[in-house]
């Protein structure tokens, strides 16, 4: 029985620049929607307008505060994912190849978060570096990391121990 204590652990928040850029778009739209609803004169529309303005801002700020990409490598598996959503578990024995790679979040995957695309499944919160895994079934998984070399080293060490044992 292998240890379940992580040999590598990383938590990444979304970039403050990404959150700020999103707010730059959302706040004016929310203000316009609120102003439009309030200027109608109906108190019901005013309340709706204020909610339309405030709720998206609260949602975006909560993403920054609570929503983090969590990655852990134990002696026999990788666990990666975001709070609220089920985490992906990849047994190290199920990895065919692994390497550090660069990527372009918007161009290659359409943004940040949990993404599915032609290149594979991406877990990312910020940056442009990842560990690319090719699994035994041919599936490709990218795990974004601020420390991809350390992540790869933990994966490689676990795979070597698994192959010896």
mmCIF file of C-alpha atoms in Angstrom, residues 74-156:
data_model
loop_
_atom_site.group_PDB
_atom_site.id
_atom_site.type_symbol
_atom_site.label_atom_id
_atom_site.label_comp_id
_atom_site.label_asym_id
_atom_site.label_seq_id
_atom_site.Cartn_x
_atom_site.Cartn_y
_atom_site.Cartn_z
ATOM 1 C CA UNK A 74 1.052 11.200 -3.950
ATOM 2 C CA UNK A 75 3.204 8.118 -4.331
ATOM 3 C CA UNK A 76 0.615 6.551 -6.618
ATOM 4 C CA UNK A 77 -1.686 9.206 -8.084
ATOM 5 C CA UNK A 78 -2.304 12.799 -9.146
ATOM 6 C CA UNK A 79 -5.379 14.629 -7.875
ATOM 7 C CA UNK A 80 -6.238 17.842 -9.687
ATOM 8 C CA UNK A 81 -9.310 20.051 -9.808
ATOM 9 C CA UNK A 82 -11.294 22.984 -8.486
ATOM 10 C CA UNK A 83 -13.441 23.191 -5.332
ATOM 11 C CA UNK A 84 -17.092 22.285 -5.851
ATOM 12 C CA UNK A 85 -16.313 20.139 -8.933
ATOM 13 C CA UNK A 86 -15.181 16.507 -8.745
ATOM 14 C CA UNK A 87 -11.396 16.225 -8.820
ATOM 15 C CA UNK A 88 -9.701 14.143 -11.475
ATOM 16 C CA UNK A 89 -7.598 11.296 -10.151
ATOM 17 C CA UNK A 90 -4.897 9.887 -12.400
ATOM 18 C CA UNK A 91 -3.020 6.798 -11.262
ATOM 19 C CA UNK A 92 0.679 7.202 -12.013
ATOM 20 C CA UNK A 93 0.725 3.722 -13.537
ATOM 21 C CA UNK A 94 -1.798 5.003 -16.113
ATOM 22 C CA UNK A 95 0.611 7.639 -17.495
ATOM 23 C CA UNK A 96 2.397 6.777 -20.744
ATOM 24 C CA UNK A 97 4.436 10.015 -21.049
ATOM 25 C CA UNK A 98 4.829 13.291 -19.161
ATOM 26 C CA UNK A 99 6.625 16.518 -20.049
ATOM 27 C CA UNK A 100 6.745 20.220 -19.226
ATOM 28 C CA UNK A 101 5.240 22.333 -21.989
ATOM 29 C CA UNK A 102 4.167 25.873 -22.746
ATOM 30 C CA UNK A 103 0.711 26.802 -23.996
ATOM 31 C CA UNK A 104 -1.462 29.803 -24.861
ATOM 32 C CA UNK A 105 -4.576 29.748 -22.626
ATOM 33 C CA UNK A 106 -6.885 31.630 -25.002
ATOM 34 C CA UNK A 107 -5.626 30.279 -28.309
ATOM 35 C CA UNK A 108 -5.088 26.656 -27.282
ATOM 36 C CA UNK A 109 -7.950 26.144 -24.817
ATOM 37 C CA UNK A 110 -10.284 29.150 -25.025
ATOM 38 C CA UNK A 111 -9.429 30.495 -21.579
ATOM 39 C CA UNK A 112 -8.805 29.388 -18.021
ATOM 40 C CA UNK A 113 -10.375 26.855 -15.689
ATOM 41 C CA UNK A 114 -11.344 23.308 -16.640
ATOM 42 C CA UNK A 115 -11.279 23.218 -20.442
ATOM 43 C CA UNK A 116 -11.910 20.499 -23.003
ATOM 44 C CA UNK A 117 -10.527 20.857 -26.512
ATOM 45 C CA UNK A 118 -8.887 19.236 -29.492
ATOM 46 C CA UNK A 119 -5.518 19.194 -27.693
ATOM 47 C CA UNK A 120 -6.929 17.479 -24.600
ATOM 48 C CA UNK A 121 -8.251 18.389 -21.164
ATOM 49 C CA UNK A 122 -6.718 21.422 -19.438
ATOM 50 C CA UNK A 123 -6.742 22.367 -15.782
ATOM 51 C CA UNK A 124 -5.349 25.887 -15.409
ATOM 52 C CA UNK A 125 -5.775 29.030 -13.354
ATOM 53 C CA UNK A 126 -2.937 31.267 -14.514
ATOM 54 C CA UNK A 127 0.310 31.290 -16.421
ATOM 55 C CA UNK A 128 1.346 29.569 -19.623
ATOM 56 C CA UNK A 129 3.217 26.472 -18.452
ATOM 57 C CA UNK A 130 1.916 23.010 -17.733
ATOM 58 C CA UNK A 131 2.765 19.357 -17.438
ATOM 59 C CA UNK A 132 1.350 17.455 -20.394
ATOM 60 C CA UNK A 133 0.347 13.876 -19.648
ATOM 61 C CA UNK A 134 -0.466 11.240 -22.237
ATOM 62 C CA UNK A 135 -2.385 8.440 -20.589
ATOM 63 C CA UNK A 136 -2.365 4.759 -21.533
ATOM 64 C CA UNK A 137 -5.759 5.127 -23.245
ATOM 65 C CA UNK A 138 -4.378 7.968 -25.416
ATOM 66 C CA UNK A 139 -6.149 10.768 -23.510
ATOM 67 C CA UNK A 140 -4.109 13.953 -23.046
ATOM 68 C CA UNK A 141 -4.311 15.975 -19.817
ATOM 69 C CA UNK A 142 -2.581 19.294 -19.190
ATOM 70 C CA UNK A 143 -2.050 20.453 -15.608
ATOM 71 C CA UNK A 144 -1.179 24.136 -15.416
ATOM 72 C CA UNK A 145 1.451 24.952 -12.815
ATOM 73 C CA UNK A 146 3.612 27.766 -11.538
ATOM 74 C CA UNK A 147 6.195 25.052 -10.706
ATOM 75 C CA UNK A 148 5.918 22.609 -13.623
ATOM 76 C CA UNK A 149 9.444 21.211 -13.230
ATOM 77 C CA UNK A 150 8.751 20.240 -9.599
ATOM 78 C CA UNK A 151 5.377 18.776 -10.583
ATOM 79 C CA UNK A 152 7.017 16.700 -13.336
ATOM 80 C CA UNK A 153 9.749 15.572 -10.935
ATOM 81 C CA UNK A 154 7.159 14.355 -8.398
ATOM 82 C CA UNK A 155 5.268 12.494 -11.139
ATOM 83 C CA UNK A 156 8.452 10.940 -12.539
#
